[in-house]
mmCIF file of C-alpha atoms in Angstrom:
data_model
loop_
_atom_site.group_PDB
_atom_site.id
_atom_site.type_symbol
_atom_site.label_atom_id
_atom_site.label_comp_id
_atom_site.label_asym_id
_atom_site.label_seq_id
_atom_site.Cartn_x
_atom_site.Cartn_y
_atom_site.Cartn_z
ATOM 1 C CA UNK A 1050 20.280 -80.179 29.851
ATOM 2 C CA UNK A 1051 19.779 -81.077 33.495
ATOM 3 C CA UNK A 1052 18.078 -84.122 34.932
ATOM 4 C CA UNK A 1053 15.034 -82.041 35.949
ATOM 5 C CA UNK A 1054 14.559 -80.881 32.320
ATOM 6 C CA UNK A 1055 14.761 -84.451 31.078
ATOM 7 C CA UNK A 1056 12.204 -85.588 33.677
ATOM 8 C CA UNK A 1057 9.800 -82.706 32.856
ATOM 9 C CA UNK A 1058 10.137 -83.399 29.109
ATOM 10 C CA UNK A 1059 9.536 -87.078 29.750
ATOM 11 C CA UNK A 1060 6.401 -86.323 31.801
ATOM 12 C CA UNK A 1061 5.123 -83.938 29.100
ATOM 13 C CA UNK A 1062 5.822 -86.561 26.443
ATOM 14 C CA UNK A 1063 3.956 -89.254 28.393
ATOM 15 C CA UNK A 1064 0.998 -86.886 28.971
ATOM 16 C CA UNK A 1065 0.823 -85.942 25.268
ATOM 17 C CA UNK A 1066 1.181 -89.609 24.256
ATOM 18 C CA UNK A 1067 -1.559 -90.625 26.688
ATOM 19 C CA UNK A 1068 -3.904 -87.911 25.407
ATOM 20 C CA UNK A 1069 -3.207 -88.859 21.805
ATOM 21 C CA UNK A 1070 -3.877 -92.548 22.481
ATOM 22 C CA UNK A 1071 -7.147 -91.696 24.291
ATOM 23 C CA UNK A 1072 -8.249 -89.366 21.484
ATOM 24 C CA UNK A 1073 -7.388 -91.905 18.799
ATOM 25 C CA UNK A 1074 -9.189 -94.726 20.613
ATOM 26 C CA UNK A 1075 -12.317 -92.580 21.137
ATOM 27 C CA UNK A 1076 -12.289 -91.413 17.512
ATOM 28 C CA UNK A 1077 -11.735 -94.975 16.274
ATOM 29 C CA UNK A 1078 -14.808 -96.088 18.222
ATOM 30 C CA UNK A 1079 -16.935 -93.320 16.725
ATOM 31 C CA UNK A 1080 -15.615 -93.914 13.218
ATOM 32 C CA UNK A 1081 -16.185 -97.676 13.388
ATOM 33 C CA UNK A 1082 -19.680 -97.258 14.868
ATOM 34 C CA UNK A 1083 -20.633 -94.666 12.243
ATOM 35 C CA UNK A 1084 -19.187 -96.885 9.518
ATOM 36 C CA UNK A 1085 -21.160 -99.862 10.783
ATOM 37 C CA UNK A 1086 -24.409 -97.853 10.868
ATOM 38 C CA UNK A 1087 -23.815 -96.469 7.344
ATOM 39 C CA UNK A 1088 -23.026 -99.983 6.114
ATOM 40 C CA UNK A 1089 -26.181 -101.376 7.744
ATOM 41 C CA UNK A 1090 -28.336 -98.605 6.241
ATOM 42 C CA UNK A 1091 -26.712 -99.116 2.844
ATOM 43 C CA UNK A 1092 -27.393 -102.882 2.941
ATOM 44 C CA UNK A 1093 -30.984 -102.251 3.992
ATOM 45 C CA UNK A 1094 -31.498 -99.770 1.128
ATOM 46 C CA UNK A 1095 -29.919 -102.161 -1.400
ATOM 47 C CA UNK A 1096 -32.177 -104.939 -0.077
ATOM 48 C CA UNK A 1097 -35.178 -102.637 -0.531
ATOM 49 C CA UNK A 1098 -34.145 -101.793 -4.104
ATOM 50 C CA UNK A 1099 -33.804 -105.516 -4.870
ATOM 51 C CA UNK A 1100 -37.255 -106.295 -3.419
ATOM 52 C CA UNK A 1101 -40.294 -106.213 -5.638
ATOM 53 C CA UNK A 1102 -43.681 -107.940 -5.581
ATOM 54 C CA UNK A 1103 -46.668 -107.924 -7.892
ATOM 55 C CA UNK A 1104 -50.283 -108.917 -7.263
ATOM 56 C CA UNK A 1105 -50.923 -110.927 -10.434
ATOM 57 C CA UNK A 1106 -54.498 -112.036 -9.808
ATOM 58 C CA UNK A 1107 -57.325 -111.595 -7.312
ATOM 59 C CA UNK A 1108 -60.226 -114.017 -7.021
ATOM 60 C CA UNK A 1109 -63.170 -112.667 -5.121
ATOM 61 C CA UNK A 1110 -66.112 -115.067 -5.208
ATOM 62 C CA UNK A 1111 -67.831 -113.695 -2.156
ATOM 63 C CA UNK A 1112 -67.321 -110.369 -0.400
ATOM 64 C CA UNK A 1113 -69.172 -111.147 2.800
ATOM 65 C CA UNK A 1114 -67.526 -111.123 6.229
ATOM 66 C CA UNK A 1115 -65.200 -114.096 6.962
ATOM 67 C CA UNK A 1116 -65.214 -115.205 3.321
ATOM 68 C CA UNK A 1117 -61.887 -115.874 1.621
ATOM 69 C CA UNK A 1118 -60.280 -113.534 -0.854
ATOM 70 C CA UNK A 1119 -57.565 -115.166 -2.938
ATOM 71 C CA UNK A 1120 -54.566 -112.964 -3.729
ATOM 72 C CA UNK A 1121 -51.927 -114.416 -6.046
ATOM 73 C CA UNK A 1122 -48.717 -112.488 -5.505
ATOM 74 C CA UNK A 1123 -45.445 -112.950 -7.410
ATOM 75 C CA UNK A 1124 -41.983 -112.199 -6.058
ATOM 76 C CA UNK A 1125 -40.593 -110.199 -8.987
ATOM 77 C CA UNK A 1126 -37.538 -109.027 -7.044
ATOM 78 C CA UNK A 1127 -34.183 -110.644 -6.417
ATOM 79 C CA UNK A 1128 -34.323 -111.504 -2.714
ATOM 80 C CA UNK A 1129 -36.027 -114.301 -0.813
ATOM 81 C CA UNK A 1130 -38.790 -112.920 1.395
ATOM 82 C CA UNK A 1131 -40.357 -114.164 4.600
ATOM 83 C CA UNK A 1132 -44.122 -114.580 4.507
ATOM 84 C CA UNK A 1133 -44.432 -114.309 8.298
ATOM 85 C CA UNK A 1134 -44.005 -110.539 8.295
ATOM 86 C CA UNK A 1135 -46.190 -109.705 5.286
ATOM 87 C CA UNK A 1136 -48.984 -107.212 5.829
ATOM 88 C CA UNK A 1137 -52.276 -107.229 3.936
ATOM 89 C CA UNK A 1138 -54.629 -104.260 3.707
ATOM 90 C CA UNK A 1139 -58.127 -104.295 2.179
ATOM 91 C CA UNK A 1140 -59.457 -100.802 1.487
ATOM 92 C CA UNK A 1141 -56.588 -99.395 3.639
ATOM 93 C CA UNK A 1142 -57.624 -101.511 6.623
ATOM 94 C CA UNK A 1143 -55.087 -103.931 8.081
ATOM 95 C CA UNK A 1144 -56.173 -107.568 7.815
ATOM 96 C CA UNK A 1145 -55.081 -109.875 10.582
ATOM 97 C CA UNK A 1146 -56.155 -113.268 9.276
ATOM 98 C CA UNK A 1147 -54.425 -114.568 6.180
ATOM 99 C CA UNK A 1148 -52.292 -117.554 5.213
ATOM 100 C CA UNK A 1149 -49.537 -117.789 2.604
ATOM 101 C CA UNK A 1150 -49.575 -121.054 0.685
ATOM 102 C CA UNK A 1151 -48.102 -122.628 -2.427
ATOM 103 C CA UNK A 1152 -50.892 -122.516 -5.055
ATOM 104 C CA UNK A 1153 -49.882 -125.897 -6.536
ATOM 105 C CA UNK A 1154 -49.226 -128.026 -3.462
ATOM 106 C CA UNK A 1155 -51.419 -125.951 -1.096
ATOM 107 C CA UNK A 1156 -48.684 -126.263 1.553
ATOM 108 C CA UNK A 1157 -47.883 -123.347 3.838
ATOM 109 C CA UNK A 1158 -45.034 -121.172 2.594
ATOM 110 C CA UNK A 1159 -42.619 -119.537 5.020
ATOM 111 C CA UNK A 1160 -39.953 -118.544 2.494
ATOM 112 C CA UNK A 1161 -40.874 -116.874 -0.767
ATOM 113 C CA UNK A 1162 -38.210 -117.167 -3.458
ATOM 114 C CA UNK A 1163 -37.732 -114.818 -6.431
ATOM 115 C CA UNK A 1164 -40.036 -115.636 -9.398
ATOM 116 C CA UNK A 1165 -42.336 -117.703 -7.165
ATOM 117 C CA UNK A 1166 -46.042 -116.973 -6.848
ATOM 118 C CA UNK A 1167 -47.793 -117.484 -3.547
ATOM 119 C CA UNK A 1168 -51.473 -117.588 -2.734
ATOM 120 C CA UNK A 1169 -52.615 -115.384 0.134
ATOM 121 C CA UNK A 1170 -55.928 -116.629 1.480
ATOM 122 C CA UNK A 1171 -57.294 -113.517 3.142
ATOM 123 C CA UNK A 1172 -60.252 -113.769 5.496
ATOM 124 C CA UNK A 1173 -62.332 -110.639 5.030
ATOM 125 C CA UNK A 1174 -62.854 -108.877 8.371
ATOM 126 C CA UNK A 1175 -66.085 -107.275 7.240
ATOM 127 C CA UNK A 1176 -68.586 -107.428 4.385
ATOM 128 C CA UNK A 1177 -67.577 -105.402 1.346
ATOM 129 C CA UNK A 1178 -70.026 -103.652 -0.916
ATOM 130 C CA UNK A 1179 -70.346 -105.789 -4.059
ATOM 131 C CA UNK A 1180 -71.217 -102.847 -6.285
ATOM 132 C CA UNK A 1181 -67.999 -101.002 -5.410
ATOM 133 C CA UNK A 1182 -64.389 -101.413 -6.465
ATOM 134 C CA UNK A 1183 -62.021 -102.325 -3.624
ATOM 135 C CA UNK A 1184 -58.276 -102.194 -3.114
ATOM 136 C CA UNK A 1185 -55.987 -104.967 -1.911
ATOM 137 C CA UNK A 1186 -52.474 -104.072 -0.798
ATOM 138 C CA UNK A 1187 -49.606 -106.377 0.194
ATOM 139 C CA UNK A 1188 -46.580 -105.008 2.042
ATOM 140 C CA UNK A 1189 -43.301 -106.914 2.501
ATOM 141 C CA UNK A 1190 -41.108 -106.912 5.608
ATOM 142 C CA UNK A 1191 -38.977 -104.044 4.309
ATOM 143 C CA UNK A 1192 -41.922 -101.881 3.288
ATOM 144 C CA UNK A 1193 -42.070 -102.637 -0.437
ATOM 145 C CA UNK A 1194 -45.705 -102.928 -1.509
ATOM 146 C CA UNK A 1195 -48.070 -103.525 -4.392
ATOM 147 C CA UNK A 1196 -51.766 -102.824 -4.618
ATOM 148 C CA UNK A 1197 -54.495 -103.863 -7.020
ATOM 149 C CA UNK A 1198 -58.149 -103.034 -7.459
ATOM 150 C CA UNK A 1199 -60.774 -105.755 -7.439
ATOM 151 C CA UNK A 1200 -64.506 -106.278 -7.461
ATOM 152 C CA UNK A 1201 -66.800 -109.275 -7.426
ATOM 153 C CA UNK B 805 22.796 -95.635 6.577
ATOM 154 C CA UNK B 806 22.386 -96.189 10.292
ATOM 155 C CA UNK B 807 20.127 -98.647 12.059
ATOM 156 C CA UNK B 808 17.788 -95.802 13.126
ATOM 157 C CA UNK B 809 17.221 -94.794 9.470
ATOM 158 C CA UNK B 810 16.346 -98.389 8.528
ATOM 159 C CA UNK B 811 13.885 -98.611 11.462
ATOM 160 C CA UNK B 812 12.306 -95.259 10.507
ATOM 161 C CA UNK B 813 11.876 -96.271 6.823
ATOM 162 C CA UNK B 814 10.486 -99.680 7.822
ATOM 163 C CA UNK B 815 7.955 -97.959 10.080
ATOM 164 C CA UNK B 816 6.932 -95.540 7.316
ATOM 165 C CA UNK B 817 6.606 -98.410 4.820
ATOM 166 C CA UNK B 818 4.426 -100.372 7.252
ATOM 167 C CA UNK B 819 2.146 -97.349 7.773
ATOM 168 C CA UNK B 820 1.813 -96.814 3.979
ATOM 169 C CA UNK B 821 1.039 -100.518 3.434
ATOM 170 C CA UNK B 822 -1.628 -100.429 6.149
ATOM 171 C CA UNK B 823 -3.166 -97.299 4.590
ATOM 172 C CA UNK B 824 -3.272 -98.901 1.116
ATOM 173 C CA UNK B 825 -4.821 -102.072 2.554
ATOM 174 C CA UNK B 826 -7.511 -100.052 4.391
ATOM 175 C CA UNK B 827 -8.378 -98.053 1.256
ATOM 176 C CA UNK B 828 -8.542 -101.207 -0.880
ATOM 177 C CA UNK B 829 -10.700 -102.982 1.714
ATOM 178 C CA UNK B 830 -13.215 -100.093 1.873
ATOM 179 C CA UNK B 831 -13.207 -99.734 -1.921
ATOM 180 C CA UNK B 832 -13.734 -103.481 -2.397
ATOM 181 C CA UNK B 833 -16.731 -103.366 -0.042
ATOM 182 C CA UNK B 834 -18.317 -100.487 -1.956
ATOM 183 C CA UNK B 835 -17.428 -102.035 -5.329
ATOM 184 C CA UNK B 836 -19.135 -105.353 -4.552
ATOM 185 C CA UNK B 837 -22.298 -103.523 -3.435
ATOM 186 C CA UNK B 838 -22.196 -101.309 -6.548
ATOM 187 C CA UNK B 839 -21.889 -104.373 -8.815
ATOM 188 C CA UNK B 840 -24.917 -105.935 -7.065
ATOM 189 C CA UNK B 841 -26.919 -102.743 -7.621
ATOM 190 C CA UNK B 842 -25.866 -102.472 -11.262
ATOM 191 C CA UNK B 843 -26.978 -106.069 -11.823
ATOM 192 C CA UNK B 844 -30.376 -105.273 -10.272
ATOM 193 C CA UNK B 845 -30.772 -102.171 -12.474
ATOM 194 C CA UNK B 846 -29.809 -104.194 -15.570
ATOM 195 C CA UNK B 847 -32.323 -106.949 -14.698
ATOM 196 C CA UNK B 848 -35.026 -104.351 -13.982
ATOM 197 C CA UNK B 849 -34.363 -102.905 -17.451
ATOM 198 C CA UNK B 850 -35.013 -106.338 -18.954
ATOM 199 C CA UNK B 851 -38.628 -106.117 -17.698
ATOM 200 C CA UNK B 852 -39.190 -103.100 -19.940
ATOM 201 C CA UNK B 853 -37.832 -105.026 -22.917
ATOM 202 C CA UNK B 854 -40.075 -108.040 -22.189
ATOM 203 C CA UNK B 855 -43.369 -108.258 -24.023
ATOM 204 C CA UNK B 856 -45.548 -110.977 -25.498
ATOM 205 C CA UNK B 857 -48.907 -111.299 -27.205
ATOM 206 C CA UNK B 858 -51.647 -113.893 -27.172
ATOM 207 C CA UNK B 859 -52.002 -114.630 -30.898
ATOM 208 C CA UNK B 860 -54.728 -117.263 -30.929
ATOM 209 C CA UNK B 861 -56.851 -119.272 -28.499
ATOM 210 C CA UNK B 862 -58.875 -122.359 -29.398
ATOM 211 C CA UNK B 863 -60.788 -124.752 -27.182
ATOM 212 C CA UNK B 864 -61.724 -128.317 -28.012
ATOM 213 C CA UNK B 865 -64.612 -129.285 -25.739
ATOM 214 C CA UNK B 866 -64.484 -133.000 -26.576
ATOM 215 C CA UNK B 867 -60.813 -133.376 -25.611
ATOM 216 C CA UNK B 868 -61.072 -130.569 -23.010
ATOM 217 C CA UNK B 869 -57.919 -129.021 -24.383
ATOM 218 C CA UNK B 870 -57.279 -125.301 -24.520
ATOM 219 C CA UNK B 871 -54.575 -124.269 -26.999
ATOM 220 C CA UNK B 872 -53.028 -120.840 -26.578
ATOM 221 C CA UNK B 873 -50.502 -119.432 -29.046
ATOM 222 C CA UNK B 874 -48.128 -116.797 -27.718
ATOM 223 C CA UNK B 875 -45.548 -114.665 -29.507
ATOM 224 C CA UNK B 876 -42.501 -113.059 -27.937
ATOM 225 C CA UNK B 877 -42.991 -109.490 -29.174
ATOM 226 C CA UNK B 878 -40.330 -107.980 -26.918
ATOM 227 C CA UNK B 879 -36.610 -107.739 -27.450
ATOM 228 C CA UNK B 880 -35.706 -109.894 -24.482
ATOM 229 C CA UNK B 881 -34.942 -113.617 -24.554
ATOM 230 C CA UNK B 882 -37.215 -115.422 -22.096
ATOM 231 C CA UNK B 883 -35.536 -118.224 -20.186
ATOM 232 C CA UNK B 884 -37.329 -121.244 -18.848
ATOM 233 C CA UNK B 885 -36.517 -121.343 -15.186
ATOM 234 C CA UNK B 886 -36.311 -125.051 -14.492
ATOM 235 C CA UNK B 887 -34.740 -126.005 -17.825
ATOM 236 C CA UNK B 888 -37.808 -127.972 -18.816
ATOM 237 C CA UNK B 889 -39.953 -126.558 -21.575
ATOM 238 C CA UNK B 890 -42.902 -128.725 -20.571
ATOM 239 C CA UNK B 891 -42.976 -127.326 -17.040
ATOM 240 C CA UNK B 892 -42.144 -123.640 -17.157
ATOM 241 C CA UNK B 893 -42.090 -123.355 -13.402
ATOM 242 C CA UNK B 894 -42.381 -119.636 -12.935
ATOM 243 C CA UNK B 895 -45.001 -118.961 -15.623
ATOM 244 C CA UNK B 896 -48.399 -118.375 -14.029
ATOM 245 C CA UNK B 897 -51.659 -118.971 -15.849
ATOM 246 C CA UNK B 898 -55.098 -117.963 -14.582
ATOM 247 C CA UNK B 899 -58.408 -118.745 -16.253
ATOM 248 C CA UNK B 900 -61.288 -116.616 -14.958
ATOM 249 C CA UNK B 901 -58.965 -115.561 -12.098
ATOM 250 C CA UNK B 902 -58.459 -119.202 -11.047
ATOM 251 C CA UNK B 903 -54.943 -120.610 -10.717
ATOM 252 C CA UNK B 904 -54.058 -123.309 -13.248
ATOM 253 C CA UNK B 905 -51.926 -126.037 -11.753
ATOM 254 C CA UNK B 906 -48.549 -126.660 -13.427
ATOM 255 C CA UNK B 907 -49.361 -130.330 -14.090
ATOM 256 C CA UNK B 908 -52.287 -129.290 -16.308
ATOM 257 C CA UNK B 909 -50.075 -127.193 -18.593
ATOM 258 C CA UNK B 910 -47.573 -127.989 -21.283
ATOM 259 C CA UNK B 911 -45.429 -125.465 -23.128
ATOM 260 C CA UNK B 912 -44.202 -126.239 -26.652
ATOM 261 C CA UNK B 913 -41.789 -123.934 -28.457
ATOM 262 C CA UNK B 914 -42.696 -123.634 -32.132
ATOM 263 C CA UNK B 915 -40.333 -122.721 -34.997
ATOM 264 C CA UNK B 916 -37.421 -123.149 -32.611
ATOM 265 C CA UNK B 917 -34.158 -123.388 -34.483
ATOM 266 C CA UNK B 918 -31.356 -124.350 -32.112
ATOM 267 C CA UNK B 919 -31.947 -123.370 -28.491
ATOM 268 C CA UNK B 920 -34.813 -125.372 -27.008
ATOM 269 C CA UNK B 921 -34.698 -123.686 -23.615
ATOM 270 C CA UNK B 922 -35.025 -120.116 -24.833
ATOM 271 C CA UNK B 923 -38.079 -118.290 -26.096
ATOM 272 C CA UNK B 924 -36.400 -115.835 -28.430
ATOM 273 C CA UNK B 925 -37.957 -112.619 -29.792
ATOM 274 C CA UNK B 926 -40.443 -113.310 -32.635
ATOM 275 C CA UNK B 927 -40.680 -117.004 -31.701
ATOM 276 C CA UNK B 928 -44.019 -118.653 -30.983
ATOM 277 C CA UNK B 929 -44.889 -120.623 -27.881
ATOM 278 C CA UNK B 930 -47.852 -122.993 -27.714
ATOM 279 C CA UNK B 931 -49.483 -123.535 -24.371
ATOM 280 C CA UNK B 932 -51.711 -126.602 -23.948
ATOM 281 C CA UNK B 933 -54.008 -126.593 -20.946
ATOM 282 C CA UNK B 934 -56.153 -129.564 -19.961
ATOM 283 C CA UNK B 935 -59.256 -128.016 -18.501
ATOM 284 C CA UNK B 936 -63.033 -128.398 -18.573
ATOM 285 C CA UNK B 937 -64.629 -125.105 -19.530
ATOM 286 C CA UNK B 938 -68.277 -124.195 -19.763
ATOM 287 C CA UNK B 939 -69.430 -122.745 -23.073
ATOM 288 C CA UNK B 940 -69.280 -118.968 -23.124
ATOM 289 C CA UNK B 941 -66.791 -116.211 -22.551
ATOM 290 C CA UNK B 942 -63.681 -116.755 -20.433
ATOM 291 C CA UNK B 943 -60.568 -114.775 -19.595
ATOM 292 C CA UNK B 944 -57.017 -116.061 -19.578
ATOM 293 C CA UNK B 945 -54.154 -114.242 -17.854
ATOM 294 C CA UNK B 946 -50.529 -115.302 -18.374
ATOM 295 C CA UNK B 947 -47.764 -113.970 -16.148
ATOM 296 C CA UNK B 948 -44.090 -114.431 -17.025
ATOM 297 C CA UNK B 949 -41.332 -115.038 -14.492
ATOM 298 C CA UNK B 950 -40.514 -111.329 -14.217
ATOM 299 C CA UNK B 951 -44.160 -110.327 -13.661
ATOM 300 C CA UNK B 952 -44.992 -109.171 -17.197
ATOM 301 C CA UNK B 953 -48.667 -110.004 -17.695
ATOM 302 C CA UNK B 954 -50.981 -110.440 -20.660
ATOM 303 C CA UNK B 955 -54.753 -110.964 -20.563
ATOM 304 C CA UNK B 956 -57.112 -112.106 -23.286
ATOM 305 C CA UNK B 957 -60.804 -112.941 -23.503
ATOM 306 C CA UNK B 958 -61.939 -115.967 -25.513
ATOM 307 C CA UNK B 959 -65.058 -117.978 -26.183
ATOM 308 C CA UNK B 960 -65.101 -121.672 -25.353
#
């Protein structure tokens, strides 16, 4: 085997090695990114499965515009929820003005622990018909919801 | 056995060890998530086994005391969250849709044999509520920690 053969083999070897390293590094990137996305999605789905809420009572004394509707909602799931990203719908209409408070101390609640009940003071955006049945719906940050019918 | 053979075997052993470690690491990750899910499913199943009934309600207008007798009619043991029978923290009580503050309520386990913190199946629980009620019909709603709810109408 001559020196030229050795050099050509060496060059071929280096080229193949370089290509392999590039391929492996690119594939590793894809695999790790895909793995991370799958893991993230899996955690999000598990979090959703562990989340559950229940509207346990609704007190509607007055159904006129800007009056307060009291929704008592219990965290019946297994994860602590944030009240800042809750959504409230009355008759399928999004309600902007509501506050989440502790029903005993009447202090504002930002974190909502499992088994705890919070009071959502919802300001009605418009007057509701008192002779009809209405629907209140509460949606958590990850999309888990509960709805309940109420009337005066 | 030459030095090159030892190096080759060491390399192969290292690769196998790394492979086993990777597999175990991935499996451990999945396993811990699976255990968490199984626990959630098991606890969700306990909601279906939880049930209770309002057996009797009496109101004494002179002492403004409402006495409610409850029976655990499910097959699930009901735990008192904050380990204090007098302040069952995660039990919610509503009278005519109004929230009853925890300091107005007292829970007393009746016919309890040995475990004062557990409301076992078939055991009775007495709930005393200090409240002023007008004469007439009222509704009481009791919600347990896991969201199981019971409603009853009574006359004060």
